Amino acid sequence: MTIRVMLVDDQMLLRTGFRMVLAAQQDMEVVAEAGDGAEALATLRSTAVDVVLMDVRMPNIDGVEATRRICSGGEGGPGSPKVLILTTFDLDEYAFSALKAGASGFMLKDVPPGDLLAAIRAVHSGDAVVAPSTTRRLIDRFSTVLPAATPEPLSHGLERLTDREREVLTLVAQGLSNGEIAAELVLSEATVKTHVGRILAKLELRDRVQAVVLAYEAKLVRAGGGGT
């Protein structure tokens, strides 16, 4: 199966570089490009795309708003594509907001080509591609500048979790991989994976990224620190 990719970035030189990398892959095809979010949304109405590589800072409609519209199903038509955020990290305070808006992953623009290709394939298959350590650094850096969220029940649905599931969620939010959580709790990695799956189902979350976001919003863990 060929993965249909759209490149969305206001810098043509960067799009050219990414296109060259993807064109060398037998299982990928760049089917569209856009210089900003508005152009991307318009293109998606008539072009079938599987994965969008989305910049954050762009004129007109930025990457965060474009991601929100795509992932909410309001734009892009049926079977909306997955969104993979590409950013400079040190400059883009809005990357966290893009993940919250529904992006399936977060990568730096200077990512090695092999890692970028692996991320595209992972997102296409339904996985989240933000490495736990990167997720932790991102949230630690930017959570203090996020706008106040709409008031929600303090539990955030956490009362649905068992004590063990809550413990696993805390460790996920602290940046631990399934293997590290297994070692920490003296469980098998398969058991940890099962717990993570149940957590996502009970809290109605799409993936591990959303679980980390919820844990921070619910103050299950604190930016810059461990569990509460």
CSV table of C-alpha atoms in Angstrom, one decimal:
chain,number,residue,atom,x,y,z
A,1,MET,CA,0.0,0.0,0.0
A,2,THR,CA,1.3,3.4,-0.9
A,3,ILE,CA,1.1,6.1,1.8
A,4,ARG,CA,-0.2,9.3,0.3
A,5,VAL,CA,1.6,12.3,2.0
A,6,MET,CA,0.9,16.0,2.0
A,7,LEU,CA,3.6,18.5,2.9
A,8,VAL,CA,2.4,21.7,4.6
A,9,ASP,CA,5.1,24.3,5.3
A,10,ASP,CA,5.6,27.9,4.2
A,11,GLN,CA,9.2,27.3,3.3
A,12,MET,CA,9.4,25.8,-0.2
A,13,LEU,CA,13.0,24.7,0.4
A,14,LEU,CA,12.0,22.5,3.3
A,15,ARG,CA,9.2,21.0,1.3
A,16,THR,CA,11.6,20.2,-1.5
A,17,GLY,CA,14.0,18.4,0.9
A,18,PHE,CA,11.2,16.3,2.4
A,19,ARG,CA,9.8,15.5,-1.0
A,20,MET,CA,13.1,14.2,-2.2
A,21,VAL,CA,13.4,11.9,0.9
A,22,LEU,CA,9.9,10.6,0.4
A,23,ALA,CA,10.2,10.2,-3.3
A,24,ALA,CA,12.9,7.6,-2.8
A,25,GLN,CA,10.5,5.3,-0.9
A,26,GLN,CA,8.6,2.6,-2.7
A,27,ASP,CA,5.7,2.8,-0.2
A,28,MET,CA,5.3,6.6,-0.2
A,29,GLU,CA,4.1,9.3,-2.5
A,30,VAL,CA,3.8,13.0,-2.1
A,31,VAL,CA,0.4,13.8,-3.5
A,32,ALA,CA,0.0,17.4,-2.5
A,33,GLU,CA,1.8,20.4,-1.0
A,34,ALA,CA,0.6,23.6,0.7
A,35,GLY,CA,2.2,26.7,2.0
A,36,ASP,CA,-0.2,27.3,4.9
A,37,GLY,CA,-3.1,25.8,6.7
A,38,ALA,CA,-5.8,27.4,4.6
A,39,GLU,CA,-4.3,26.0,1.4
A,40,ALA,CA,-3.9,22.6,3.0
A,41,LEU,CA,-7.6,22.5,4.1
A,42,ALA,CA,-8.7,23.5,0.6
A,43,THR,CA,-6.5,20.9,-1.0
A,44,LEU,CA,-7.8,18.1,1.3
A,45,ARG,CA,-11.3,18.7,0.1
A,46,SER,CA,-10.4,17.3,-3.3
A,47,THR,CA,-7.2,15.2,-2.7
A,48,ALA,CA,-7.0,11.9,-0.8
A,49,VAL,CA,-4.2,12.0,1.7
A,50,ASP,CA,-3.2,9.5,4.4
A,51,VAL,CA,-0.6,11.5,6.4
A,52,VAL,CA,-0.1,15.3,6.6
A,53,LEU,CA,3.4,16.6,7.6
A,54,MET,CA,2.3,19.8,9.2
A,55,ASP,CA,4.4,22.8,10.2
A,56,VAL,CA,3.2,24.9,13.2
A,57,ARG,CA,4.0,28.5,12.4
A,58,MET,CA,2.5,29.6,9.1
A,59,PRO,CA,0.5,32.6,7.8
A,60,ASN,CA,-3.2,32.7,7.4
A,61,ILE,CA,-4.3,29.5,9.2
A,62,ASP,CA,-1.5,28.1,11.3
A,63,GLY,CA,-0.7,24.4,11.8
A,64,VAL,CA,-2.5,24.1,15.2
A,65,GLU,CA,-5.8,25.4,13.8
A,66,ALA,CA,-5.5,23.3,10.6
A,67,THR,CA,-4.7,20.2,12.7
A,68,ARG,CA,-7.8,20.9,14.9
A,69,ARG,CA,-10.1,21.2,11.8
A,70,ILE,CA,-8.6,18.1,10.2
A,71,CYS,CA,-8.8,15.9,13.2
A,72,SER,CA,-12.2,17.0,14.3
A,73,GLY,CA,-13.6,15.8,11.0
A,74,GLY,CA,-14.8,19.3,10.1
A,75,GLU,CA,-12.3,19.5,7.2
A,76,GLY,CA,-10.7,17.1,4.9
A,77,GLY,CA,-13.8,15.0,4.2
A,78,PRO,CA,-14.4,11.4,5.3
A,79,GLY,CA,-11.4,9.4,6.4
A,80,SER,CA,-9.5,12.4,7.4
A,81,PRO,CA,-5.7,11.9,7.4
A,82,LYS,CA,-3.4,11.6,10.3
A,83,VAL,CA,-1.3,14.6,11.2
A,84,LEU,CA,2.4,14.5,12.0
A,85,ILE,CA,3.7,17.8,13.4
A,86,LEU,CA,7.2,19.0,12.2
A,87,THR,CA,8.6,21.9,14.2
A,88,THR,CA,11.8,23.5,15.3
A,89,PHE,CA,10.8,22.8,19.0
A,90,ASP,CA,12.9,25.6,20.6
A,91,LEU,CA,10.7,28.2,18.9
A,92,ASP,CA,7.3,26.7,18.7
A,93,GLU,CA,5.4,27.1,21.9
A,94,TYR,CA,2.3,25.9,20.1
A,95,ALA,CA,3.5,22.3,19.5
A,96,PHE,CA,1.7,21.1,22.6
A,97,SER,CA,-1.5,22.7,21.5
A,98,ALA,CA,-1.2,20.9,18.1
A,99,LEU,CA,-0.9,17.5,19.9
A,100,LYS,CA,-3.9,18.4,22.0
A,101,ALA,CA,-5.7,19.4,18.8
A,102,GLY,CA,-5.4,15.8,17.5
A,103,ALA,CA,-2.0,15.4,15.9
A,104,SER,CA,-0.7,11.8,16.0
A,105,GLY,CA,2.9,12.8,16.5
A,106,PHE,CA,5.6,15.4,16.9
A,107,MET,CA,9.0,15.5,15.3
A,108,LEU,CA,11.8,18.0,14.9
A,109,LYS,CA,12.5,19.4,11.4
A,110,ASP,CA,16.1,18.2,11.6
A,111,VAL,CA,15.0,14.6,12.3
A,112,PRO,CA,17.2,12.0,10.5
A,113,PRO,CA,15.5,10.8,7.3
A,114,GLY,CA,15.2,7.3,8.6
A,115,ASP,CA,13.4,8.5,11.7
A,116,LEU,CA,11.0,10.6,9.7
A,117,LEU,CA,10.1,7.7,7.4
A,118,ALA,CA,9.6,5.4,10.4
A,119,ALA,CA,7.3,8.1,12.0
A,120,ILE,CA,5.2,8.4,8.8
A,121,ARG,CA,4.7,4.7,8.6
A,122,ALA,CA,3.9,4.5,12.3
A,123,VAL,CA,1.3,7.3,12.2
A,124,HIS,CA,-0.2,5.7,9.1
A,125,SER,CA,-0.6,2.4,10.9
A,126,GLY,CA,-2.4,4.2,13.8
A,127,ASP,CA,0.4,4.6,16.3
A,128,ALA,CA,1.5,7.8,18.1
A,129,VAL,CA,5.2,8.6,17.2
A,130,VAL,CA,6.2,11.0,20.0
A,131,ALA,CA,8.9,9.3,21.9
A,132,PRO,CA,8.1,9.3,25.7
A,133,SER,CA,11.2,11.3,26.5
A,134,THR,CA,10.3,13.9,23.9
A,135,THR,CA,6.8,14.1,25.1
A,136,ARG,CA,8.0,14.8,28.6
A,137,ARG,CA,10.5,17.5,27.5
A,138,LEU,CA,7.8,19.2,25.4
A,139,ILE,CA,5.2,19.3,28.1
A,140,ASP,CA,7.7,20.3,30.8
A,141,ARG,CA,8.8,23.2,28.6
A,142,PHE,CA,5.5,24.5,27.4
A,143,SER,CA,2.8,23.6,29.9
A,144,THR,CA,3.4,26.8,31.9
A,145,VAL,CA,2.6,29.0,28.9
A,146,LEU,CA,-0.6,27.1,27.8
A,147,PRO,CA,-3.8,29.1,27.9
A,148,ALA,CA,-6.1,28.1,30.7
A,149,ALA,CA,-8.3,25.2,29.6
A,150,THR,CA,-12.0,25.2,29.8
A,151,PRO,CA,-13.1,24.1,33.3
A,152,GLU,CA,-13.6,20.4,33.5
A,153,PRO,CA,-14.3,18.0,36.4
A,154,LEU,CA,-11.1,17.6,38.3
A,155,SER,CA,-11.3,13.8,38.0
A,156,HIS,CA,-11.0,14.0,34.1
A,157,GLY,CA,-12.6,10.5,34.2
A,158,LEU,CA,-9.7,9.1,36.3
A,159,GLU,CA,-12.2,7.5,38.7
A,160,ARG,CA,-12.8,4.9,36.0
A,161,LEU,CA,-9.3,3.6,36.4
A,162,THR,CA,-8.1,0.9,38.8
A,163,ASP,CA,-5.3,1.8,41.1
A,164,ARG,CA,-2.9,-0.1,38.9
A,165,GLU,CA,-4.1,1.6,35.8
A,166,ARG,CA,-3.7,5.0,37.4
A,167,GLU,CA,-0.2,4.0,38.4
A,168,VAL,CA,0.6,3.1,34.8
A,169,LEU,CA,-0.8,6.3,33.5
A,170,THR,CA,1.3,8.3,35.9
A,171,LEU,CA,4.4,6.5,34.6
A,172,VAL,CA,3.4,7.0,31.0
A,173,ALA,CA,3.1,10.7,31.7
A,174,GLN,CA,6.5,10.8,33.3
A,175,GLY,CA,8.0,9.7,30.0
A,176,LEU,CA,8.6,6.0,30.6
A,177,SER,CA,8.3,3.5,27.8
A,178,ASN,CA,6.3,0.3,28.2
A,179,GLY,CA,9.5,-1.6,28.9
A,180,GLU,CA,10.6,0.9,31.6
A,181,ILE,CA,7.1,0.8,33.2
A,182,ALA,CA,7.3,-3.0,33.3
A,183,ALA,CA,10.6,-2.9,35.1
A,184,GLU,CA,9.4,-0.3,37.5
A,185,LEU,CA,6.2,-2.2,38.4
A,186,VAL,CA,7.7,-5.7,38.1
A,187,LEU,CA,5.2,-6.6,35.3
A,188,SER,CA,5.6,-8.1,31.9
A,189,GLU,CA,5.7,-5.7,29.0
A,190,ALA,CA,2.7,-7.4,27.5
A,191,THR,CA,0.7,-6.7,30.8
A,192,VAL,CA,1.8,-3.0,30.7
A,193,LYS,CA,0.6,-2.8,27.0
A,194,THR,CA,-2.8,-4.3,28.1
A,195,HIS,CA,-3.1,-1.7,30.9
A,196,VAL,CA,-2.3,1.1,28.5
A,197,GLY,CA,-4.9,-0.1,26.1
A,198,ARG,CA,-7.5,-0.3,28.9
A,199,ILE,CA,-6.6,3.2,30.0
A,200,LEU,CA,-7.1,4.6,26.5
A,201,ALA,CA,-10.5,2.8,26.2
A,202,LYS,CA,-11.8,3.9,29.6
A,203,LEU,CA,-10.8,7.5,29.2
A,204,GLU,CA,-11.9,7.6,25.5
A,205,LEU,CA,-8.5,8.7,24.3
A,206,ARG,CA,-7.1,8.2,20.8
A,207,ASP,CA,-3.5,7.4,21.7
A,208,ARG,CA,-0.6,7.7,24.2
A,209,VAL,CA,-0.1,11.3,23.4
A,210,GLN,CA,-3.6,12.2,24.5
A,211,ALA,CA,-3.1,10.2,27.7
A,212,VAL,CA,0.0,12.3,28.6
A,213,VAL,CA,-1.9,15.5,27.9
A,214,LEU,CA,-4.8,14.4,30.1
A,215,ALA,CA,-2.5,13.3,32.9
A,216,TYR,CA,-0.9,16.8,33.0
A,217,GLU,CA,-4.2,18.6,32.8
A,218,ALA,CA,-5.5,16.5,35.6
A,219,LYS,CA,-2.4,17.3,37.6
A,220,LEU,CA,-1.7,13.6,38.0
A,221,VAL,CA,1.9,14.7,37.3
A,222,ARG,CA,3.4,18.1,37.3
A,223,ALA,CA,5.5,19.8,34.6
A,224,GLY,CA,9.1,19.6,35.7
A,225,GLY,CA,8.4,17.0,38.3
A,226,GLY,CA,7.1,13.5,39.1
A,227,GLY,CA,3.7,12.3,40.2
A,228,THR,CA,1.6,14.1,42.6
